Every structure is written in structure tokens, then in C-alpha cells.
């Protein structure tokens, strides 16, 4: 398979389109006949990453690259960034507003679920510099 | 069982997404925390929730669900209906508690397969 790349834009607080990038990615993977259990994991990570950009981040983008051995999902934004990524990675930690919590967001499960569902997970974030998360999913030896 | 058959038997209101009524209901899931639903709901499920905003349609699409039921008498937002119509995700409404409806659906023989996370 020749490498395939796609880029999707994500806008801060844009609930109308939130999820569309991940749905786009899922449709691409389906059309390539990727294993459904891998599609499921990529969809979870894409959705959580996309929602984090919408809720906590700023203007951002989601990049996907698919080659013969793996899928690379790269989600970045130019928002406020995080002072302590270790703390942010803790299950249950969330700075989501009450309004978001009422909508069913802000469980503090997004980042832990992204780490759990990817084969490689790397987070880079700094206050004032934005956030970038890179996840790799192996197509040859998968977690599940 | 299709979403249409199940809706008829249980008297669920069909509020949007009619073009998806022939989807097969294979399982069920209850949840209002979207990260939990996204991470754990099985594909082909009917999802019972009190959330009514439009992002639930994206979750249903990503998890390849059969239908969404907004339980507890919470009506869906106008935008949620539009999105469900657009995407062909059946959006149903139930005025009593999710617990009550889940029991009825379970009794119809839907679900119970604990590890089917398709
Ligand atoms: N893109 C981002 N930009 C800034 N902060 C972020 C970003 N993503 C996550 N965070 C911070 O990390 C916390 C934990 O994220 P997460 O595990 O997804 O839980 P939740 O989104 O439910 O709060 C967030 O509440 C927020 O403080
Ligand atoms: Mg999150």
C-alpha cells in the first residue's frame, strides 16, 4: 500500500463539526479494509483528541498517515497548552467547565483512553505553545 | 431485530433519522459520559442516554451504533435531529427512565453478550 495522507482542520468550540475529522478518518480506514478492531481504536483516539482540541485547545489539525505497516495519527493545536502533562494524563483529571460536564464531557478519560488504545503515544505540550499528540497503531502486530 | 421493529414493540417515539430504521439492533449500552460510551459501547448497539446535544450523533456514527434513545423525557435539540436525519442515525425518545427501558429491551432478547465490543 502506498502511503496515504490526509489533513483535517479542527476549530475551537466548534460543536457543530466536532467529530467530523474522526468520522472522515474512519471512513478512509474502512475503504482501505483495515481491521475493524484497529479502526475502533483509531476512532476512539481520534474522537478524544479532536474533542480535546475543541474544548481545551485552540485552532488545530488532525493528520493521518497510513502506510503498509502502521497508521500515524497526529493531532495538534495552537491553544493554551498544558503546564503538567503527567497530571493531565491521570485518569479523572479534568479542567472542563460545568457546561461541558453537563454535556457528558470532562470525565478525565480522554488522554488515558488515547494512550490505552494506541501502540505508541507521545504528548508534547507547553504553556503558550500549544499541544501535539502523536499516536501510532501497528497494522502488523496489534495490541488487541 | 431492526430498530423499526423494536420501536414498534416498545412504543418508542421516532424523532429523527428514519432512513436508518432498518439497522439491526445487536446489543445495548447505557451511558451519559461520552468518553465511557466511546470507549466501551459495542458496535450495533442501541444506546440509551440522557444527552441530547448533537455530538451524540458523531459518537453513534463512530461506534457504528444501530440507534440512539434519549431517555428520561429529555427532548433532542433541533440540531441533533437535523444531524441524525442527515446521517441516517435513528433518534428515538422515551419518557421514562433508561433503567426501565433497558430492562424491556433486554427482555426482548437483545444483548447480554458481555464482551462483544466489535
Ligand atoms: N489540547 C489541549 N490543550 C490544552 N489542554 C488540554 C488539551 N487536551 C487536554 N488538556 C488538559 O488535560 C485534561 C485532561 O484531558 P482528558 O483526559 O481528555 O479529559 P477531559 O477532556 O475529560 O477533561 C483536560 O481537562 C485539560 O486540562
Ligand atoms: Mg478529553
PDB file of C-alpha atoms and ligand atoms in Angstrom:
ATOM      1  CA  UNK A   1       0.000   0.000   0.000  1.00  0.00           C
ATOM      2  CA  UNK A   2       1.423   3.413  -0.921  1.00  0.00           C
ATOM      3  CA  UNK A   3       1.373   5.867   1.975  1.00  0.00           C
ATOM      4  CA  UNK A   4      -1.833   7.849   2.176  1.00  0.00           C
ATOM      5  CA  UNK A   5      -2.005  11.177   3.992  1.00  0.00           C
ATOM      6  CA  UNK A   6      -4.960  13.321   4.967  1.00  0.00           C
ATOM      7  CA  UNK A   7      -5.346  16.502   6.968  1.00  0.00           C
ATOM      8  CA  UNK A   8      -8.465  17.781   8.724  1.00  0.00           C
ATOM      9  CA  UNK A   9      -8.949  21.144  10.421  1.00  0.00           C
ATOM     10  CA  UNK A  10     -10.448  21.478  13.881  1.00  0.00           C
ATOM     11  CA  UNK A  11     -11.881  24.702  15.256  1.00  0.00           C
ATOM     12  CA  UNK A  12     -12.045  25.769  18.881  1.00  0.00           C
ATOM     13  CA  UNK A  13     -15.528  25.460  20.420  1.00  0.00           C
ATOM     14  CA  UNK A  14     -16.994  24.255  17.118  1.00  0.00           C
ATOM     15  CA  UNK A  15     -19.505  21.700  18.345  1.00  0.00           C
ATOM     16  CA  UNK A  16     -21.358  21.620  15.098  1.00  0.00           C
ATOM     17  CA  UNK A  17     -18.464  19.977  13.294  1.00  0.00           C
ATOM     18  CA  UNK A  18     -16.800  18.249  16.262  1.00  0.00           C
ATOM     19  CA  UNK A  19     -16.245  14.603  15.409  1.00  0.00           C
ATOM     20  CA  UNK A  20     -16.174  15.114  11.661  1.00  0.00           C
ATOM     21  CA  UNK A  21     -12.420  14.671  11.336  1.00  0.00           C
ATOM     22  CA  UNK A  22     -12.608  11.336  13.157  1.00  0.00           C
ATOM     23  CA  UNK A  23     -15.575  10.224  11.077  1.00  0.00           C
ATOM     24  CA  UNK A  24     -13.588  11.135   7.954  1.00  0.00           C
ATOM     25  CA  UNK A  25     -10.636   9.082   9.183  1.00  0.00           C
ATOM     26  CA  UNK A  26     -12.878   6.136  10.000  1.00  0.00           C
ATOM     27  CA  UNK A  27     -14.384   6.176   6.507  1.00  0.00           C
ATOM     28  CA  UNK A  28     -10.934   6.252   4.905  1.00  0.00           C
ATOM     29  CA  UNK A  29      -9.765   3.274   7.003  1.00  0.00           C
ATOM     30  CA  UNK A  30     -12.938   1.380   6.168  1.00  0.00           C
ATOM     31  CA  UNK A  31     -12.445   1.951   2.464  1.00  0.00           C
ATOM     32  CA  UNK A  32      -8.928   0.536   2.852  1.00  0.00           C
ATOM     33  CA  UNK A  33     -10.321  -2.580   4.560  1.00  0.00           C
ATOM     34  CA  UNK A  34      -8.354  -2.013   7.769  1.00  0.00           C
ATOM     35  CA  UNK A  35      -9.151  -4.497  10.566  1.00  0.00           C
ATOM     36  CA  UNK A  36     -12.330  -3.314  12.398  1.00  0.00           C
ATOM     37  CA  UNK A  37     -10.690  -3.596  15.825  1.00  0.00           C
ATOM     38  CA  UNK A  38      -7.927  -1.223  14.692  1.00  0.00           C
ATOM     39  CA  UNK A  39     -10.487   1.160  13.173  1.00  0.00           C
ATOM     40  CA  UNK A  40     -12.288   1.137  16.519  1.00  0.00           C
ATOM     41  CA  UNK A  41      -9.111   2.102  18.397  1.00  0.00           C
ATOM     42  CA  UNK A  42      -8.203   4.838  15.904  1.00  0.00           C
ATOM     43  CA  UNK A  43     -11.775   6.181  16.121  1.00  0.00           C
ATOM     44  CA  UNK A  44     -11.603   6.364  19.928  1.00  0.00           C
ATOM     45  CA  UNK A  45      -8.251   8.173  19.835  1.00  0.00           C
ATOM     46  CA  UNK A  46      -9.322  10.497  17.034  1.00  0.00           C
ATOM     47  CA  UNK A  47     -12.549  11.450  18.736  1.00  0.00           C
ATOM     48  CA  UNK A  48     -10.941  12.087  22.139  1.00  0.00           C
ATOM     49  CA  UNK A  49      -8.125  14.083  20.572  1.00  0.00           C
ATOM     50  CA  UNK A  50     -10.486  16.087  18.418  1.00  0.00           C
ATOM     51  CA  UNK A  51     -12.791  16.867  21.345  1.00  0.00           C
ATOM     52  CA  UNK A  52      -9.822  17.999  23.423  1.00  0.00           C
ATOM     53  CA  UNK A  53      -8.838  20.483  20.722  1.00  0.00           C
ATOM     54  CA  UNK A  54     -12.432  21.749  20.528  1.00  0.00           C
ATOM     55  CA  UNK A  55     -12.847  22.036  24.312  1.00  0.00           C
ATOM     56  CA  UNK A  56      -9.412  22.820  25.719  1.00  0.00           C
ATOM     57  CA  UNK A  57      -7.210  23.684  22.779  1.00  0.00           C
ATOM     58  CA  UNK A  58      -7.386  26.218  20.007  1.00  0.00           C
ATOM     59  CA  UNK A  59      -7.282  26.028  16.266  1.00  0.00           C
ATOM     60  CA  UNK A  60      -5.871  22.685  15.384  1.00  0.00           C
ATOM     61  CA  UNK A  61      -5.436  19.945  12.887  1.00  0.00           C
ATOM     62  CA  UNK A  62      -5.649  16.211  12.711  1.00  0.00           C
ATOM     63  CA  UNK A  63      -3.255  14.430  10.381  1.00  0.00           C
ATOM     64  CA  UNK A  64      -3.457  10.807   9.450  1.00  0.00           C
ATOM     65  CA  UNK A  65      -0.880   8.804   7.572  1.00  0.00           C
ATOM     66  CA  UNK A  66      -1.434   5.211   6.566  1.00  0.00           C
ATOM     67  CA  UNK A  67       1.341   3.030   5.182  1.00  0.00           C
ATOM     68  CA  UNK A  68       1.837  -0.702   4.876  1.00  0.00           C
ATOM     69  CA  UNK A  69       2.962  -1.217   8.474  1.00  0.00           C
ATOM     70  CA  UNK A  70       1.161   1.365  10.547  1.00  0.00           C
ATOM     71  CA  UNK A  71      -1.249   4.246  10.981  1.00  0.00           C
ATOM     72  CA  UNK A  72       0.036   7.511  12.421  1.00  0.00           C
ATOM     73  CA  UNK A  73      -2.483   9.900  13.969  1.00  0.00           C
ATOM     74  CA  UNK A  74      -1.091  13.339  14.752  1.00  0.00           C
ATOM     75  CA  UNK A  75      -3.333  15.892  16.463  1.00  0.00           C
ATOM     76  CA  UNK A  76      -2.034  19.366  17.242  1.00  0.00           C
ATOM     77  CA  UNK A  77      -3.388  22.748  18.259  1.00  0.00           C
ATOM     78  CA  UNK A  78      -2.109  26.231  18.958  1.00  0.00           C
ATOM     79  CA  UNK A  79      -4.144  26.642  22.163  1.00  0.00           C
ATOM     80  CA  UNK A  80      -3.021  27.366  25.740  1.00  0.00           C
ATOM     81  CA  UNK A  81      -1.027  24.158  26.177  1.00  0.00           C
ATOM     82  CA  UNK A  82      -0.524  22.369  29.498  1.00  0.00           C
ATOM     83  CA  UNK A  83       1.818  23.084  32.397  1.00  0.00           C
ATOM     84  CA  UNK A  84       1.897  19.479  33.581  1.00  0.00           C
ATOM     85  CA  UNK A  85       1.222  16.723  31.070  1.00  0.00           C
ATOM     86  CA  UNK A  86       1.765  13.986  33.680  1.00  0.00           C
ATOM     87  CA  UNK A  87      -1.101  15.385  35.708  1.00  0.00           C
ATOM     88  CA  UNK A  88      -3.261  15.754  32.591  1.00  0.00           C
ATOM     89  CA  UNK A  89      -2.656  12.082  31.781  1.00  0.00           C
ATOM     90  CA  UNK A  90      -4.096  10.957  35.131  1.00  0.00           C
ATOM     91  CA  UNK A  91      -7.424   9.205  34.887  1.00  0.00           C
ATOM     92  CA  UNK A  92     -10.148  11.525  36.172  1.00  0.00           C
ATOM     93  CA  UNK A  93      -8.133  14.747  35.916  1.00  0.00           C
ATOM     94  CA  UNK A  94     -10.095  17.391  34.051  1.00  0.00           C
ATOM     95  CA  UNK A  95     -10.337  21.151  33.852  1.00  0.00           C
ATOM     96  CA  UNK A  96     -13.554  21.029  31.806  1.00  0.00           C
ATOM     97  CA  UNK A  97     -16.175  23.649  32.658  1.00  0.00           C
ATOM     98  CA  UNK A  98     -19.501  22.764  34.298  1.00  0.00           C
ATOM     99  CA  UNK A  99     -21.217  23.359  30.992  1.00  0.00           C
ATOM    100  CA  UNK A 100     -19.052  20.762  29.261  1.00  0.00           C
ATOM    101  CA  UNK A 101     -19.517  18.327  32.146  1.00  0.00           C
ATOM    102  CA  UNK A 102     -23.272  18.568  31.840  1.00  0.00           C
ATOM    103  CA  UNK A 103     -22.878  17.610  28.213  1.00  0.00           C
ATOM    104  CA  UNK A 104     -21.092  14.412  29.216  1.00  0.00           C
ATOM    105  CA  UNK A 105     -17.537  15.615  28.616  1.00  0.00           C
ATOM    106  CA  UNK A 106     -14.883  16.216  31.248  1.00  0.00           C
ATOM    107  CA  UNK A 107     -14.613  12.704  32.670  1.00  0.00           C
ATOM    108  CA  UNK A 108     -10.839  12.957  32.501  1.00  0.00           C
ATOM    109  CA  UNK A 109     -10.732   9.740  30.497  1.00  0.00           C
ATOM    110  CA  UNK A 110      -9.741  11.158  27.118  1.00  0.00           C
ATOM    111  CA  UNK A 111      -5.948  11.176  27.359  1.00  0.00           C
ATOM    112  CA  UNK A 112      -5.763   7.859  29.296  1.00  0.00           C
ATOM    113  CA  UNK A 113      -8.033   6.224  26.689  1.00  0.00           C
ATOM    114  CA  UNK A 114      -5.848   7.556  23.886  1.00  0.00           C
ATOM    115  CA  UNK A 115      -2.758   6.082  25.500  1.00  0.00           C
ATOM    116  CA  UNK A 116      -4.509   2.776  26.166  1.00  0.00           C
ATOM    117  CA  UNK A 117      -5.814   2.395  22.624  1.00  0.00           C
ATOM    118  CA  UNK A 118      -2.664   3.280  20.703  1.00  0.00           C
ATOM    119  CA  UNK A 119       0.506   1.232  20.300  1.00  0.00           C
ATOM    120  CA  UNK A 120       2.724   4.303  20.681  1.00  0.00           C
ATOM    121  CA  UNK A 121       1.674   7.543  22.355  1.00  0.00           C
ATOM    122  CA  UNK A 122       3.615  10.763  22.663  1.00  0.00           C
ATOM    123  CA  UNK A 123       2.387  14.064  24.069  1.00  0.00           C
ATOM    124  CA  UNK A 124       4.194  17.385  23.720  1.00  0.00           C
ATOM    125  CA  UNK A 125       2.715  20.432  25.344  1.00  0.00           C
ATOM    126  CA  UNK A 126       3.898  23.678  26.895  1.00  0.00           C
ATOM    127  CA  UNK A 127       2.057  26.702  28.247  1.00  0.00           C
ATOM    128  CA  UNK A 128       1.581  29.220  25.484  1.00  0.00           C
ATOM    129  CA  UNK A 129       2.946  26.840  22.872  1.00  0.00           C
ATOM    130  CA  UNK A 130       0.023  24.529  22.216  1.00  0.00           C
ATOM    131  CA  UNK A 131      -0.239  20.776  22.260  1.00  0.00           C
ATOM    132  CA  UNK A 132       0.720  17.953  19.953  1.00  0.00           C
ATOM    133  CA  UNK A 133      -0.169  14.303  20.356  1.00  0.00           C
ATOM    134  CA  UNK A 134       1.231  11.626  18.095  1.00  0.00           C
ATOM    135  CA  UNK A 135      -0.162   8.103  18.155  1.00  0.00           C
ATOM    136  CA  UNK A 136       0.936   5.065  16.178  1.00  0.00           C
ATOM    137  CA  UNK A 137      -1.184   1.992  15.503  1.00  0.00           C
ATOM    138  CA  UNK A 138       0.605  -1.054  14.186  1.00  0.00           C
ATOM    139  CA  UNK A 139      -1.027  -2.880  11.307  1.00  0.00           C
ATOM    140  CA  UNK A 140       1.200  -5.892  11.741  1.00  0.00           C
ATOM    141  CA  UNK A 141       1.196  -6.672  15.481  1.00  0.00           C
ATOM    142  CA  UNK A 142      -1.658  -5.026  17.264  1.00  0.00           C
ATOM    143  CA  UNK A 143      -2.486  -4.654  20.944  1.00  0.00           C
ATOM    144  CA  UNK A 144      -5.869  -6.363  20.927  1.00  0.00           C
TER     145      UNK A 144
ATOM    146  CA  UNK B   1     -34.412  -7.217  15.263  1.00  0.00           C
ATOM    147  CA  UNK B   2     -34.463  -3.929  13.362  1.00  0.00           C
ATOM    148  CA  UNK B   3     -34.724  -0.523  15.020  1.00  0.00           C
ATOM    149  CA  UNK B   4     -38.169  -0.143  13.495  1.00  0.00           C
ATOM    150  CA  UNK B   5     -39.448  -3.445  14.915  1.00  0.00           C
ATOM    151  CA  UNK B   6     -38.055  -2.660  18.351  1.00  0.00           C
ATOM    152  CA  UNK B   7     -39.555   0.853  18.340  1.00  0.00           C
ATOM    153  CA  UNK B   8     -42.959  -0.537  17.461  1.00  0.00           C
ATOM    154  CA  UNK B   9     -42.942  -3.236  20.132  1.00  0.00           C
ATOM    155  CA  UNK B  10     -41.877  -0.833  22.887  1.00  0.00           C
ATOM    156  CA  UNK B  11     -43.741   2.245  21.709  1.00  0.00           C
ATOM    157  CA  UNK B  12     -40.669   4.413  21.273  1.00  0.00           C
ATOM    158  CA  UNK B  13     -41.108   7.771  19.562  1.00  0.00           C
ATOM    159  CA  UNK B  14     -39.121   8.073  16.373  1.00  0.00           C
ATOM    160  CA  UNK B  15     -37.938  11.669  16.298  1.00  0.00           C
ATOM    161  CA  UNK B  16     -35.351  11.627  13.509  1.00  0.00           C
ATOM    162  CA  UNK B  17     -33.130   9.520  11.288  1.00  0.00           C
ATOM    163  CA  UNK B  18     -35.932   7.471   9.766  1.00  0.00           C
ATOM    164  CA  UNK B  19     -33.779   6.373   6.870  1.00  0.00           C
ATOM    165  CA  UNK B  20     -31.773   4.242   9.303  1.00  0.00           C
ATOM    166  CA  UNK B  21     -34.722   2.346  10.777  1.00  0.00           C
ATOM    167  CA  UNK B  22     -33.759  -0.917   9.093  1.00  0.00           C
ATOM    168  CA  UNK B  23     -30.485  -1.093  11.053  1.00  0.00           C
ATOM    169  CA  UNK B  24     -30.088  -4.259  13.130  1.00  0.00           C
ATOM    170  CA  UNK B  25     -30.044  -3.931  16.913  1.00  0.00           C
ATOM    171  CA  UNK B  26     -27.449  -6.389  18.182  1.00  0.00           C
ATOM    172  CA  UNK B  27     -26.731  -5.134  21.645  1.00  0.00           C
ATOM    173  CA  UNK B  28     -27.375  -2.327  24.094  1.00  0.00           C
ATOM    174  CA  UNK B  29     -25.462   0.254  26.088  1.00  0.00           C
ATOM    175  CA  UNK B  30     -26.409   2.852  28.705  1.00  0.00           C
ATOM    176  CA  UNK B  31     -24.226   5.871  29.362  1.00  0.00           C
ATOM    177  CA  UNK B  32     -24.109   9.628  29.670  1.00  0.00           C
ATOM    178  CA  UNK B  33     -20.345  10.134  29.858  1.00  0.00           C
ATOM    179  CA  UNK B  34     -19.227  10.340  26.258  1.00  0.00           C
ATOM    180  CA  UNK B  35     -15.694   9.023  26.877  1.00  0.00           C
ATOM    181  CA  UNK B  36     -17.153   5.938  28.531  1.00  0.00           C
ATOM    182  CA  UNK B  37     -19.604   5.357  25.703  1.00  0.00           C
ATOM    183  CA  UNK B  38     -16.958   5.951  23.060  1.00  0.00           C
ATOM    184  CA  UNK B  39     -14.557   3.556  24.749  1.00  0.00           C
ATOM    185  CA  UNK B  40     -16.959   0.789  25.719  1.00  0.00           C
ATOM    186  CA  UNK B  41     -20.191   0.726  23.710  1.00  0.00           C
ATOM    187  CA  UNK B  42     -20.388  -2.286  21.382  1.00  0.00           C
ATOM    188  CA  UNK B  43     -20.974  -1.710  17.684  1.00  0.00           C
ATOM    189  CA  UNK B  44     -24.519  -2.389  16.530  1.00  0.00           C
ATOM    190  CA  UNK B  45     -25.904  -1.329  19.896  1.00  0.00           C
ATOM    191  CA  UNK B  46     -28.921   0.726  20.808  1.00  0.00           C
ATOM    192  CA  UNK B  47     -27.587   3.490  23.082  1.00  0.00           C
ATOM    193  CA  UNK B  48     -29.691   4.811  25.945  1.00  0.00           C
ATOM    194  CA  UNK B  49     -28.662   8.244  27.201  1.00  0.00           C
ATOM    195  CA  UNK B  50     -29.997  11.472  28.647  1.00  0.00           C
ATOM    196  CA  UNK B  51     -27.620  13.542  26.497  1.00  0.00           C
ATOM    197  CA  UNK B  52     -29.458  15.336  23.733  1.00  0.00           C
ATOM    198  CA  UNK B  53     -26.885  17.600  22.040  1.00  0.00           C
ATOM    199  CA  UNK B  54     -25.700  16.973  18.509  1.00  0.00           C
ATOM    200  CA  UNK B  55     -22.344  15.454  19.384  1.00  0.00           C
ATOM    201  CA  UNK B  56     -24.155  12.206  20.327  1.00  0.00           C
ATOM    202  CA  UNK B  57     -24.727  11.611  16.616  1.00  0.00           C
ATOM    203  CA  UNK B  58     -20.968  11.705  15.968  1.00  0.00           C
ATOM    204  CA  UNK B  59     -20.441   9.186  18.790  1.00  0.00           C
ATOM    205  CA  UNK B  60     -23.124   6.899  17.332  1.00  0.00           C
ATOM    206  CA  UNK B  61     -21.503   7.080  13.893  1.00  0.00           C
ATOM    207  CA  UNK B  62     -18.017   6.416  15.189  1.00  0.00           C
ATOM    208  CA  UNK B  63     -19.179   3.412  17.218  1.00  0.00           C
ATOM    209  CA  UNK B  64     -21.403   2.176  14.338  1.00  0.00           C
ATOM    210  CA  UNK B  65     -24.454   2.072  16.569  1.00  0.00           C
ATOM    211  CA  UNK B  66     -27.906   0.954  15.490  1.00  0.00           C
ATOM    212  CA  UNK B  67     -29.790   3.808  17.173  1.00  0.00           C
ATOM    213  CA  UNK B  68     -29.826   6.381  19.980  1.00  0.00           C
ATOM    214  CA  UNK B  69     -32.616   6.605  22.538  1.00  0.00           C
ATOM    215  CA  UNK B  70     -32.873   9.811  24.515  1.00  0.00           C
ATOM    216  CA  UNK B  71     -34.401   8.603  27.769  1.00  0.00           C
ATOM    217  CA  UNK B  72     -35.888  10.377  30.744  1.00  0.00           C
ATOM    218  CA  UNK B  73     -38.081  12.686  28.687  1.00  0.00           C
ATOM    219  CA  UNK B  74     -35.211  14.905  27.552  1.00  0.00           C
ATOM    220  CA  UNK B  75     -36.093  16.079  24.044  1.00  0.00           C
ATOM    221  CA  UNK B  76     -33.346  16.239  21.421  1.00  0.00           C
ATOM    222  CA  UNK B  77     -32.069  19.642  20.282  1.00  0.00           C
ATOM    223  CA  UNK B  78     -33.146  20.797  16.848  1.00  0.00           C
ATOM    224  CA  UNK B  79     -29.541  20.498  15.622  1.00  0.00           C
ATOM    225  CA  UNK B  80     -29.353  16.926  16.894  1.00  0.00           C
ATOM    226  CA  UNK B  81     -32.444  15.996  14.884  1.00  0.00           C
ATOM    227  CA  UNK B  82     -31.061  17.613  11.756  1.00  0.00           C
ATOM    228  CA  UNK B  83     -27.759  15.800  12.117  1.00  0.00           C
ATOM    229  CA  UNK B  84     -29.468  12.451  12.760  1.00  0.00           C
ATOM    230  CA  UNK B  85     -31.627  12.929   9.647  1.00  0.00           C
ATOM    231  CA  UNK B  86     -28.580  13.841   7.605  1.00  0.00           C
ATOM    232  CA  UNK B  87     -26.605  10.808   8.750  1.00  0.00           C
ATOM    233  CA  UNK B  88     -29.430   8.276   8.913  1.00  0.00           C
ATOM    234  CA  UNK B  89     -28.928   7.530  12.610  1.00  0.00           C
ATOM    235  CA  UNK B  90     -32.316   6.728  14.179  1.00  0.00           C
ATOM    236  CA  UNK B  91     -33.047   9.031  17.091  1.00  0.00           C
ATOM    237  CA  UNK B  92     -35.736   7.729  19.449  1.00  0.00           C
ATOM    238  CA  UNK B  93     -37.329   9.172  22.553  1.00  0.00           C
ATOM    239  CA  UNK B  94     -38.530   7.534  25.758  1.00  0.00           C
ATOM    240  CA  UNK B  95     -40.220   9.450  28.555  1.00  0.00           C
ATOM    241  CA  UNK B  96     -39.424   7.084  31.449  1.00  0.00           C
ATOM    242  CA  UNK B  97     -36.075   6.131  32.938  1.00  0.00           C
ATOM    243  CA  UNK B  98     -33.279   4.458  30.985  1.00  0.00           C
ATOM    244  CA  UNK B  99     -33.288   1.640  33.553  1.00  0.00           C
ATOM    245  CA  UNK B 100     -36.879   0.826  32.781  1.00  0.00           C
ATOM    246  CA  UNK B 101     -36.317   0.774  29.027  1.00  0.00           C
ATOM    247  CA  UNK B 102     -33.071  -1.205  29.273  1.00  0.00           C
ATOM    248  CA  UNK B 103     -34.968  -3.957  31.127  1.00  0.00           C
ATOM    249  CA  UNK B 104     -37.607  -4.103  28.430  1.00  0.00           C
ATOM    250  CA  UNK B 105     -35.059  -4.272  25.624  1.00  0.00           C
ATOM    251  CA  UNK B 106     -33.079  -6.956  27.449  1.00  0.00           C
ATOM    252  CA  UNK B 107     -36.255  -8.993  27.871  1.00  0.00           C
ATOM    253  CA  UNK B 108     -36.743  -8.929  24.121  1.00  0.00           C
ATOM    254  CA  UNK B 109     -33.524 -10.925  23.866  1.00  0.00           C
ATOM    255  CA  UNK B 110     -31.239  -8.081  22.802  1.00  0.00           C
ATOM    256  CA  UNK B 111     -27.695  -8.115  24.194  1.00  0.00           C
ATOM    257  CA  UNK B 112     -26.261  -9.833  27.190  1.00  0.00           C
ATOM    258  CA  UNK B 113     -23.117 -10.635  25.290  1.00  0.00           C
ATOM    259  CA  UNK B 114     -20.699  -9.056  27.709  1.00  0.00           C
ATOM    260  CA  UNK B 115     -17.529  -8.933  25.704  1.00  0.00           C
ATOM    261  CA  UNK B 116     -18.909  -8.142  22.312  1.00  0.00           C
ATOM    262  CA  UNK B 117     -17.099  -4.884  21.736  1.00  0.00           C
ATOM    263  CA  UNK B 118     -16.919  -5.289  17.931  1.00  0.00           C
TER     264      UNK B 118
HETATM  265  N1  LIG C   1      -5.360  20.133  23.527  1.00  0.00           N
HETATM  266  C1  LIG C   1      -5.312  20.514  24.815  1.00  0.00           C
HETATM  267  N2  LIG C   1      -4.940  21.773  25.147  1.00  0.00           N
HETATM  268  C2  LIG C   1      -4.899  22.170  26.452  1.00  0.00           C
HETATM  269  N3  LIG C   1      -5.212  21.362  27.481  1.00  0.00           N
HETATM  270  C3  LIG C   1      -5.576  20.098  27.224  1.00  0.00           C
HETATM  271  C4  LIG C   1      -5.658  19.603  25.887  1.00  0.00           C
HETATM  272  N4  LIG C   1      -6.039  18.301  25.939  1.00  0.00           N
HETATM  273  C5  LIG C   1      -6.202  18.006  27.234  1.00  0.00           C
HETATM  274  N5  LIG C   1      -5.932  19.073  28.019  1.00  0.00           N
HETATM  275  C6  LIG C   1      -5.967  19.114  29.511  1.00  0.00           C
HETATM  276  O1  LIG C   1      -5.889  17.789  30.002  1.00  0.00           O
HETATM  277  C7  LIG C   1      -7.038  17.498  30.800  1.00  0.00           C
HETATM  278  C8  LIG C   1      -7.388  16.023  30.674  1.00  0.00           C
HETATM  279  O2  LIG C   1      -7.803  15.705  29.346  1.00  0.00           O
HETATM  280  P1  LIG C   1      -8.718  14.425  29.122  1.00  0.00           P
HETATM  281  O3  LIG C   1      -8.058  13.239  29.731  1.00  0.00           O
HETATM  282  O4  LIG C   1      -9.048  14.327  27.683  1.00  0.00           O
HETATM  283  O5  LIG C   1     -10.015  14.720  29.978  1.00  0.00           O
HETATM  284  P2  LIG C   1     -11.220  15.762  29.717  1.00  0.00           P
HETATM  285  O6  LIG C   1     -11.145  16.207  28.290  1.00  0.00           O
HETATM  286  O7  LIG C   1     -12.412  14.958  30.028  1.00  0.00           O
HETATM  287  O8  LIG C   1     -11.016  16.901  30.660  1.00  0.00           O
HETATM  288  C9  LIG C   1      -8.099  18.456  30.294  1.00  0.00           C
HETATM  289  O9  LIG C   1      -9.125  18.670  31.228  1.00  0.00           O
HETATM  290  C10 LIG C   1      -7.262  19.702  30.035  1.00  0.00           C
HETATM  291  O10 LIG C   1      -6.969  20.375  31.235  1.00  0.00           O
HETATM  292 MG1  LIG C   2     -10.856  14.937  26.759  1.00  0.00          MG
END
